[in-house]
Structures are given as C-alpha cells and as structure tokens.
GROMACS .gro file of C-alpha atoms in nm:
model
  351
    1UNK     CA    1   0.000   0.000   0.001
    2UNK     CA    2   0.135   0.340  -0.101
    3UNK     CA    3  -0.061   0.540   0.157
    4UNK     CA    4   0.115   0.668   0.474
    5UNK     CA    5   0.056   0.462   0.789
    6UNK     CA    6  -0.012   0.735   1.040
    7UNK     CA    7  -0.008   0.508   1.345
    8UNK     CA    8   0.345   0.391   1.263
    9UNK     CA    9   0.478   0.750   1.273
   10UNK     CA   10   0.639   0.900   1.581
   11UNK     CA   11   0.486   1.207   1.739
   12UNK     CA   12   0.741   1.433   1.570
   13UNK     CA   13   0.703   1.256   1.237
   14UNK     CA   14   0.325   1.297   1.248
   15UNK     CA   15   0.365   1.670   1.326
   16UNK     CA   16   0.603   1.720   1.034
   17UNK     CA   17   0.369   1.535   0.805
   18UNK     CA   18   0.060   1.732   0.904
   19UNK     CA   19   0.245   2.064   0.877
   20UNK     CA   20   0.374   1.962   0.531
   21UNK     CA   21   0.005   1.952   0.426
   22UNK     CA   22  -0.033   2.319   0.521
   23UNK     CA   23  -0.204   2.249   0.856
   24UNK     CA   24  -0.128   2.385   1.202
   25UNK     CA   25   0.078   2.181   1.449
   26UNK     CA   26  -0.208   2.144   1.693
   27UNK     CA   27  -0.399   1.936   1.435
   28UNK     CA   28  -0.127   1.672   1.467
   29UNK     CA   29  -0.175   1.679   1.843
   30UNK     CA   30  -0.548   1.619   1.800
   31UNK     CA   31  -0.493   1.334   1.554
   32UNK     CA   32  -0.229   1.175   1.777
   33UNK     CA   33  -0.457   1.194   2.080
   34UNK     CA   34  -0.748   1.027   1.901
   35UNK     CA   35  -0.526   0.748   1.761
   36UNK     CA   36  -0.390   0.675   2.108
   37UNK     CA   37  -0.754   0.621   2.211
   38UNK     CA   38  -0.815   0.377   1.924
   39UNK     CA   39  -0.995   0.608   1.686
   40UNK     CA   40  -0.968   0.605   1.308
   41UNK     CA   41  -0.986   0.907   1.078
   42UNK     CA   42  -1.367   0.884   1.073
   43UNK     CA   43  -1.382   0.912   1.453
   44UNK     CA   44  -1.209   1.242   1.525
   45UNK     CA   45  -1.491   1.497   1.589
   46UNK     CA   46  -1.274   1.803   1.656
   47UNK     CA   47  -1.061   1.752   1.342
   48UNK     CA   48  -1.210   1.928   1.035
   49UNK     CA   49  -1.376   1.694   0.786
   50UNK     CA   50  -1.180   1.864   0.508
   51UNK     CA   51  -0.855   1.751   0.676
   52UNK     CA   52  -0.965   1.394   0.747
   53UNK     CA   53  -1.096   1.360   0.390
   54UNK     CA   54  -0.760   1.479   0.264
   55UNK     CA   55  -0.578   1.243   0.491
   56UNK     CA   56  -0.789   0.946   0.384
   57UNK     CA   57  -0.678   0.998   0.027
   58UNK     CA   58  -0.308   0.974   0.108
   59UNK     CA   59  -0.287   0.800   0.445
   60UNK     CA   60  -0.467   0.559   0.680
   61UNK     CA   61  -0.489   0.445   1.041
   62UNK     CA   62  -0.469   0.062   1.037
   63UNK     CA   63  -0.642   0.008   1.372
   64UNK     CA   64  -0.727  -0.360   1.425
   65UNK     CA   65  -1.092  -0.454   1.470
   66UNK     CA   66  -1.223  -0.705   1.724
   67UNK     CA   67  -1.332  -1.008   1.519
   68UNK     CA   68  -1.399  -1.242   1.812
   69UNK     CA   69  -1.366  -1.208   2.191
   70UNK     CA   70  -1.363  -1.473   2.459
   71UNK     CA   71  -1.369  -1.417   2.833
   72UNK     CA   72  -1.238  -1.690   3.065
   73UNK     CA   73  -1.379  -1.777   3.405
   74UNK     CA   74  -1.049  -1.647   3.551
   75UNK     CA   75  -1.098  -1.310   3.383
   76UNK     CA   76  -0.850  -1.359   3.101
   77UNK     CA   77  -0.970  -1.208   2.776
   78UNK     CA   78  -0.864  -1.339   2.434
   79UNK     CA   79  -0.908  -1.124   2.123
   80UNK     CA   80  -0.901  -1.236   1.762
   81UNK     CA   81  -0.826  -0.916   1.577
   82UNK     CA   82  -0.893  -0.859   1.208
   83UNK     CA   83  -0.636  -0.640   1.033
   84UNK     CA   84  -0.696  -0.394   0.750
   85UNK     CA   85  -0.627  -0.655   0.481
   86UNK     CA   86  -0.834  -0.935   0.640
   87UNK     CA   87  -0.546  -1.112   0.815
   88UNK     CA   88  -0.615  -1.220   1.173
   89UNK     CA   89  -0.395  -1.217   1.479
   90UNK     CA   90  -0.448  -1.283   1.851
   91UNK     CA   91  -0.393  -1.090   2.174
   92UNK     CA   92  -0.458  -1.186   2.534
   93UNK     CA   93  -0.538  -0.961   2.827
   94UNK     CA   94  -0.426  -1.106   3.163
   95UNK     CA   95  -0.485  -0.970   3.512
   96UNK     CA   96  -0.220  -0.989   3.780
   97UNK     CA   97  -0.175  -0.823   4.120
   98UNK     CA   98   0.099  -0.605   3.975
   99UNK     CA   99  -0.122  -0.478   3.690
  100UNK     CA  100  -0.276  -0.576   3.360
  101UNK     CA  101  -0.065  -0.743   3.096
  102UNK     CA  102  -0.140  -0.777   2.725
  103UNK     CA  103   0.027  -1.045   2.520
  104UNK     CA  104   0.059  -0.928   2.157
  105UNK     CA  105   0.143  -1.083   1.816
  106UNK     CA  106   0.427  -0.957   1.599
  107UNK     CA  107   0.355  -1.149   1.279
  108UNK     CA  108   0.050  -1.294   1.101
  109UNK     CA  109   0.154  -1.654   1.137
  110UNK     CA  110   0.506  -1.774   1.217
  111UNK     CA  111   0.785  -1.912   0.998
  112UNK     CA  112   0.984  -2.083   1.272
  113UNK     CA  113   0.810  -2.421   1.265
  114UNK     CA  114   0.831  -2.518   1.632
  115UNK     CA  115   0.672  -2.860   1.664
  116UNK     CA  116   0.452  -2.791   1.962
  117UNK     CA  117   0.315  -2.448   1.862
  118UNK     CA  118  -0.019  -2.370   1.700
  119UNK     CA  119   0.110  -2.037   1.562
  120UNK     CA  120   0.323  -2.211   1.303
  121UNK     CA  121   0.053  -2.445   1.163
  122UNK     CA  122   0.002  -2.250   0.844
  123UNK     CA  123   0.338  -2.075   0.823
  124UNK     CA  124   0.359  -1.697   0.793
  125UNK     CA  125   0.138  -1.470   0.588
  126UNK     CA  126   0.325  -1.147   0.660
  127UNK     CA  127   0.503  -0.942   0.921
  128UNK     CA  128   0.309  -0.688   1.122
  129UNK     CA  129   0.367  -0.317   1.095
  130UNK     CA  130   0.456  -0.119   1.409
  131UNK     CA  131   0.106   0.028   1.403
  132UNK     CA  132  -0.051  -0.320   1.411
  133UNK     CA  133   0.143  -0.408   1.723
  134UNK     CA  134   0.062  -0.076   1.887
  135UNK     CA  135  -0.295  -0.114   1.779
  136UNK     CA  136  -0.339  -0.436   1.976
  137UNK     CA  137  -0.240  -0.255   2.296
  138UNK     CA  138  -0.462   0.044   2.223
  139UNK     CA  139  -0.769  -0.155   2.121
  140UNK     CA  140  -0.734  -0.398   2.415
  141UNK     CA  141  -0.740  -0.097   2.648
  142UNK     CA  142  -1.030   0.066   2.459
  143UNK     CA  143  -1.244  -0.248   2.455
  144UNK     CA  144  -1.169  -0.353   2.813
  145UNK     CA  145  -1.174  -0.005   2.961
  146UNK     CA  146  -0.867  -0.101   3.165
  147UNK     CA  147  -0.520   0.039   3.174
  148UNK     CA  148  -0.243  -0.190   3.045
  149UNK     CA  149   0.082  -0.154   3.236
  150UNK     CA  150   0.278  -0.451   3.099
  151UNK     CA  151   0.335  -0.594   2.751
  152UNK     CA  152   0.469  -0.940   2.661
  153UNK     CA  153   0.566  -0.997   2.298
  154UNK     CA  154   0.494  -1.369   2.312
  155UNK     CA  155   0.198  -1.400   2.083
  156UNK     CA  156   0.185  -1.518   1.723
  157UNK     CA  157   0.518  -1.473   1.539
  158UNK     CA  158   0.886  -1.439   1.617
  159UNK     CA  159   0.958  -1.078   1.724
  160UNK     CA  160   1.322  -1.080   1.615
  161UNK     CA  161   1.220  -1.207   1.271
  162UNK     CA  162   1.034  -0.873   1.233
  163UNK     CA  163   1.323  -0.679   1.386
  164UNK     CA  164   1.296  -0.327   1.239
  165UNK     CA  165   0.919  -0.304   1.291
  166UNK     CA  166   0.945  -0.433   1.647
  167UNK     CA  167   1.215  -0.180   1.729
  168UNK     CA  168   0.995   0.105   1.599
  169UNK     CA  169   0.700  -0.037   1.797
  170UNK     CA  170   0.909  -0.025   2.115
  171UNK     CA  171   0.992   0.339   2.054
  172UNK     CA  172   0.627   0.422   1.990
  173UNK     CA  173   0.483   0.236   2.285
  174UNK     CA  174   0.737   0.393   2.522
  175UNK     CA  175   0.668   0.748   2.399
  176UNK     CA  176   0.589   0.969   2.699
  177UNK     CA  177   0.321   1.155   2.504
  178UNK     CA  178   0.162   0.830   2.389
  179UNK     CA  179   0.123   0.494   2.564
  180UNK     CA  180   0.414   0.574   2.798
  181UNK     CA  181   0.466   0.211   2.902
  182UNK     CA  182   0.805   0.169   3.066
  183UNK     CA  183   1.052  -0.062   2.895
  184UNK     CA  184   1.113  -0.249   3.220
  185UNK     CA  185   0.749  -0.355   3.190
  186UNK     CA  186   0.799  -0.505   2.841
  187UNK     CA  187   0.916  -0.864   2.770
  188UNK     CA  188   1.025  -0.995   2.433
  189UNK     CA  189   1.035  -1.366   2.364
  190UNK     CA  190   1.254  -1.520   2.093
  191UNK     CA  191   1.318  -1.878   1.980
  192UNK     CA  192   1.683  -1.788   1.945
  193UNK     CA  193   1.781  -1.570   1.646
  194UNK     CA  194   2.137  -1.525   1.771
  195UNK     CA  195   2.242  -1.248   1.534
  196UNK     CA  196   1.940  -1.042   1.632
  197UNK     CA  197   2.004  -1.096   2.002
  198UNK     CA  198   2.339  -0.922   1.957
  199UNK     CA  199   2.166  -0.644   1.762
  200UNK     CA  200   1.905  -0.607   2.039
  201UNK     CA  201   2.183  -0.571   2.300
  202UNK     CA  202   2.305  -0.263   2.108
  203UNK     CA  203   1.965  -0.096   2.105
  204UNK     CA  204   1.972   0.003   2.470
  205UNK     CA  205   1.613  -0.096   2.554
  206UNK     CA  206   1.596  -0.210   2.918
  207UNK     CA  207   1.333  -0.474   2.836
  208UNK     CA  208   1.324  -0.831   2.965
  209UNK     CA  209   1.445  -1.089   2.716
  210UNK     CA  210   1.289  -1.434   2.725
  211UNK     CA  211   1.450  -1.727   2.547
  212UNK     CA  212   1.236  -2.017   2.423
  213UNK     CA  213   1.477  -2.296   2.502
  214UNK     CA  214   1.252  -2.604   2.551
  215UNK     CA  215   1.528  -2.863   2.553
  216UNK     CA  216   1.858  -2.941   2.725
  217UNK     CA  217   2.051  -3.086   2.430
  218UNK     CA  218   2.078  -3.016   2.057
  219UNK     CA  219   1.920  -3.344   1.940
  220UNK     CA  220   1.593  -3.281   2.128
  221UNK     CA  221   1.588  -2.908   2.059
  222UNK     CA  222   1.643  -2.954   1.686
  223UNK     CA  223   1.352  -3.200   1.672
  224UNK     CA  224   1.126  -2.953   1.853
  225UNK     CA  225   1.265  -2.628   1.710
  226UNK     CA  226   1.419  -2.616   1.360
  227UNK     CA  227   1.599  -2.290   1.443
  228UNK     CA  228   1.840  -2.494   1.652
  229UNK     CA  229   1.991  -2.640   1.333
  230UNK     CA  230   2.121  -2.292   1.252
  231UNK     CA  231   2.202  -2.164   1.603
  232UNK     CA  232   2.256  -2.449   1.847
  233UNK     CA  233   2.238  -2.435   2.225
  234UNK     CA  234   2.599  -2.334   2.269
  235UNK     CA  235   2.569  -2.041   2.029
  236UNK     CA  236   2.236  -1.936   2.180
  237UNK     CA  237   2.344  -1.949   2.544
  238UNK     CA  238   2.673  -1.777   2.465
  239UNK     CA  239   2.474  -1.494   2.307
  240UNK     CA  240   2.257  -1.481   2.621
  241UNK     CA  241   2.564  -1.446   2.837
  242UNK     CA  242   2.701  -1.172   2.618
  243UNK     CA  243   2.366  -0.996   2.623
  244UNK     CA  244   2.359  -1.000   3.002
  245UNK     CA  245   2.719  -0.884   3.026
  246UNK     CA  246   2.646  -0.587   2.801
  247UNK     CA  247   2.302  -0.485   2.924
  248UNK     CA  248   2.286  -0.613   3.283
  249UNK     CA  249   1.929  -0.718   3.211
  250UNK     CA  250   1.800  -1.050   3.347
  251UNK     CA  251   1.709  -1.314   3.093
  252UNK     CA  252   1.439  -1.578   3.156
  253UNK     CA  253   1.434  -1.914   2.987
  254UNK     CA  254   1.105  -2.065   2.873
  255UNK     CA  255   1.087  -2.440   2.881
  256UNK     CA  256   0.773  -2.615   2.749
  257UNK     CA  257   0.732  -2.956   2.916
  258UNK     CA  258   0.631  -3.220   2.666
  259UNK     CA  259   0.542  -3.559   2.811
  260UNK     CA  260   0.795  -3.822   2.706
  261UNK     CA  261   1.008  -3.573   2.514
  262UNK     CA  262   1.193  -3.341   2.757
  263UNK     CA  263   1.033  -3.370   3.099
  264UNK     CA  264   1.235  -3.625   3.296
  265UNK     CA  265   1.452  -3.563   3.602
  266UNK     CA  266   1.754  -3.642   3.380
  267UNK     CA  267   1.643  -3.367   3.144
  268UNK     CA  268   1.622  -3.127   3.436
  269UNK     CA  269   1.973  -3.216   3.553
  270UNK     CA  270   2.110  -3.175   3.201
  271UNK     CA  271   1.932  -2.840   3.161
  272UNK     CA  272   2.084  -2.704   3.485
  273UNK     CA  273   2.427  -2.826   3.375
  274UNK     CA  274   2.415  -2.669   3.026
  275UNK     CA  275   2.282  -2.336   3.159
  276UNK     CA  276   2.568  -2.315   3.409
  277UNK     CA  277   2.824  -2.417   3.148
  278UNK     CA  278   2.749  -2.145   2.901
  279UNK     CA  279   2.576  -1.863   3.098
  280UNK     CA  280   2.861  -1.780   3.334
  281UNK     CA  281   2.756  -1.587   3.645
  282UNK     CA  282   2.426  -1.450   3.512
  283UNK     CA  283   2.124  -1.531   3.731
  284UNK     CA  284   1.932  -1.832   3.603
  285UNK     CA  285   1.554  -1.848   3.594
  286UNK     CA  286   1.353  -2.109   3.407
  287UNK     CA  287   0.979  -2.064   3.346
  288UNK     CA  288   0.824  -2.408   3.307
  289UNK     CA  289   0.525  -2.427   3.075
  290UNK     CA  290   0.308  -2.745   3.051
  291UNK     CA  291   0.259  -2.801   2.680
  292UNK     CA  292  -0.076  -2.689   2.541
  293UNK     CA  293  -0.314  -2.942   2.395
  294UNK     CA  294  -0.297  -2.856   2.022
  295UNK     CA  295  -0.486  -3.129   1.835
  296UNK     CA  296  -0.276  -3.096   1.521
  297UNK     CA  297   0.044  -3.150   1.721
  298UNK     CA  298  -0.049  -3.450   1.937
  299UNK     CA  299   0.180  -3.360   2.230
  300UNK     CA  300   0.069  -3.412   2.586
  301UNK     CA  301   0.175  -3.260   2.913
  302UNK     CA  302   0.307  -3.465   3.202
  303UNK     CA  303   0.112  -3.483   3.529
  304UNK     CA  304   0.149  -3.229   3.804
  305UNK     CA  305   0.385  -3.458   3.998
  306UNK     CA  306   0.631  -3.483   3.711
  307UNK     CA  307   0.619  -3.110   3.653
  308UNK     CA  308   0.687  -3.041   4.024
  309UNK     CA  309   0.971  -3.293   4.025
  310UNK     CA  310   1.128  -3.118   3.726
  311UNK     CA  311   1.115  -2.784   3.906
  312UNK     CA  312   1.253  -2.937   4.224
  313UNK     CA  313   1.547  -3.086   4.035
  314UNK     CA  314   1.634  -2.741   3.895
  315UNK     CA  315   1.603  -2.574   4.232
  316UNK     CA  316   1.828  -2.838   4.390
  317UNK     CA  317   2.092  -2.735   4.141
  318UNK     CA  318   2.053  -2.364   4.222
  319UNK     CA  319   1.844  -2.280   3.913
  320UNK     CA  320   1.534  -2.082   3.999
  321UNK     CA  321   1.224  -2.246   3.850
  322UNK     CA  322   0.862  -2.140   3.836
  323UNK     CA  323   0.559  -2.313   3.675
  324UNK     CA  324   0.358  -2.078   3.460
  325UNK     CA  325   0.005  -2.033   3.577
  326UNK     CA  326  -0.228  -2.151   3.303
  327UNK     CA  327  -0.465  -1.858   3.242
  328UNK     CA  328  -0.758  -1.884   3.005
  329UNK     CA  329  -0.736  -2.255   2.946
  330UNK     CA  330  -1.112  -2.272   2.894
  331UNK     CA  331  -1.095  -2.023   2.600
  332UNK     CA  332  -0.782  -2.160   2.422
  333UNK     CA  333  -0.582  -1.854   2.532
  334UNK     CA  334  -0.260  -1.999   2.398
  335UNK     CA  335  -0.164  -1.812   2.082
  336UNK     CA  336  -0.237  -1.942   1.738
  337UNK     CA  337  -0.527  -2.174   1.814
  338UNK     CA  338  -0.805  -1.933   1.710
  339UNK     CA  339  -0.623  -1.808   1.401
  340UNK     CA  340  -0.558  -2.165   1.287
  341UNK     CA  341  -0.933  -2.237   1.298
  342UNK     CA  342  -1.040  -1.930   1.110
  343UNK     CA  343  -0.878  -1.847   0.776
  344UNK     CA  344  -0.850  -1.484   0.686
  345UNK     CA  345  -1.035  -1.332   0.392
  346UNK     CA  346  -0.900  -1.038   0.195
  347UNK     CA  347  -1.086  -0.710   0.239
  348UNK     CA  348  -1.010  -0.362   0.118
  349UNK     CA  349  -0.880  -0.105   0.367
  350UNK     CA  350  -1.156   0.113   0.517
  351UNK     CA  351  -0.945   0.411   0.610
   0.00000   0.00000   0.00000
C-alpha cells in the first residue's frame, strides 16, 4: 500500500507530516490523541472533515478490529483481531496483582516451525507493521476499559524475525506523550535468532528478554525447534551471556514440558548443567510451561507430579524455577489456536 501509515509515525514525524500539508501543528496533536484512544480518521470529531478527507486519500490508520472475543472464568480475555487486509492475529489480556498485561502478536503466522506451537501451523502470511502491534495494545485498552501496564511479545510470530518493525513499535509504545509504557514492563520472547540478540543488545532498551529454550540438548531441541539447526544451544546461550554482560538485564528461559520428550529428572539435571556451562555468572531463571493441547500436534503434558519434580530438580541445582500459571485454558488462550481455525479473507482497507 502506497498510503502513509499514520499510526506507525512517531509524534514528531506525524507533526512534520501534518504541517507539510499546510495544517497547524495542533492538528497533529489532535490526531495523535485520538489514535492513542483507538480512533480512526472517521472518529475524530474536533478535526475538520476537510482535513480527514484529505488524509484518507493519502494516508490511513490501520487500527485492528475485534473479530472475536472470549472471556475466561479467571478473567483472562482473548481477542481475535482482524487487520486492514483481512489477516487475523491474537492478543490476550491477563490480570495480575501487579497490573494488567497484554500479550501481543508480531507477525500474522510464524515461519519458525516449532513442533509444539499452533502459531506455526499455516506458516507466515506477513510481518506486522509497528502500528498493528501498537494497535493491539490500544484496542485492548479501549475495549476492556482497563489500563495496560505490561506488555509481553509472546503472541503469534517471532519478534526478532520482524526486527525493524518491532524496534519502531518499542519506541512508539514507550513514548511519554503516547502509551508511555516503561521498557522495564515489556518482555520480548525469541526462539533464538542469535544475530538479532546481539543487535538487540546494542539498542539500549531495558526490556526483559525471554528465550524459548525447550530442551537441554541439541538433538531434542532440533527435533522440537528447527531454528536450533542454525544456532545451536552453545551459540544461543553464549549470546545470552554476552547480552547480560552488556545490558545487565536479566534473561528468563522458557521451557515447555512435553510428556515423554523433555520432562524427565535427567532432562532437568542436564538443563541445569548446560545453563551453568554457558551462561557464566548471570542469574538463572527457568519458566516451566506445561505443553498446550494442540490437536494438530499431538503432544501431551506430564502430570502435576512430574512437573513439580522437574522444578525441584532445577532448584536443587541452584536454578530458579517457576511453573507458569495457566490462564484462560477454557478459552484456548494460547496463541495461534483461534487463528488456525479461522482463515483470513482479503478485504479492502476502510481508512
């Protein structure tokens, strides 16, 4: 699309753009304010119709629309959002004592091919624009009427595969005149694109990096995660150590427990050993995740006893372990499951 994506512009860029059209600076302030509330060009009552009509000819605001919404008995809310071109993505609003967290998608589909994940079932359609990531946060707040204080980039897609757009999104969402969400309240999860981890370390964002590890040796990890064939565990964990040494920011490791694949006490002991071998003196925290029941994958989770034993084995070896609380299990809150069931249809942009 040749039109300008207004929601992907910074505050200063939007001002420059509006002024270049012969308008006053305060019109940019009005437009920015309405966009941060989830409004499109047709929903800005104090902006002259002549200006919005002009803008619609040369620009657009690609705000996602709620296609489906599911509310769990535990209060978790899952959104299936429809994008301007008909693609669909998912976001999840979760409530914690420390505030509300929204889990957002960074791509429409995922190219990484992890064997246990629903997000990769149909591959990737396209990468999301910064506006489409920001729009998930804005529209979740608008629909729920609740303030979001934390963001996790753990939805559909691999954030570091969409590197430039994700970096711009981070700058937009942290803007003091916009969403103003502190970087220390943002987590980014990657399956292990080592070159991009080094690039991220140079960006200076004090976010929390989460590594999808899911195995304690290369044979198992390569079977579960094809990315390991390019960047094995040694290369990945070495990059993690270097990231911590440069940024001082804690890294968490995500480990999905798949019954009969990677969930034995021997696996736990091997995991502790390999983390200590390559991660140096950085603090070690493993977030254990019972595998989700994705019909197309056929994997099953171990019982609660085996999960607890795995955690205990890590703790005994001085590796902090927590078991992720399963929110929204009654609404398939794990990313990718709704999108996989509902194919997108192409529609023309409305604004």
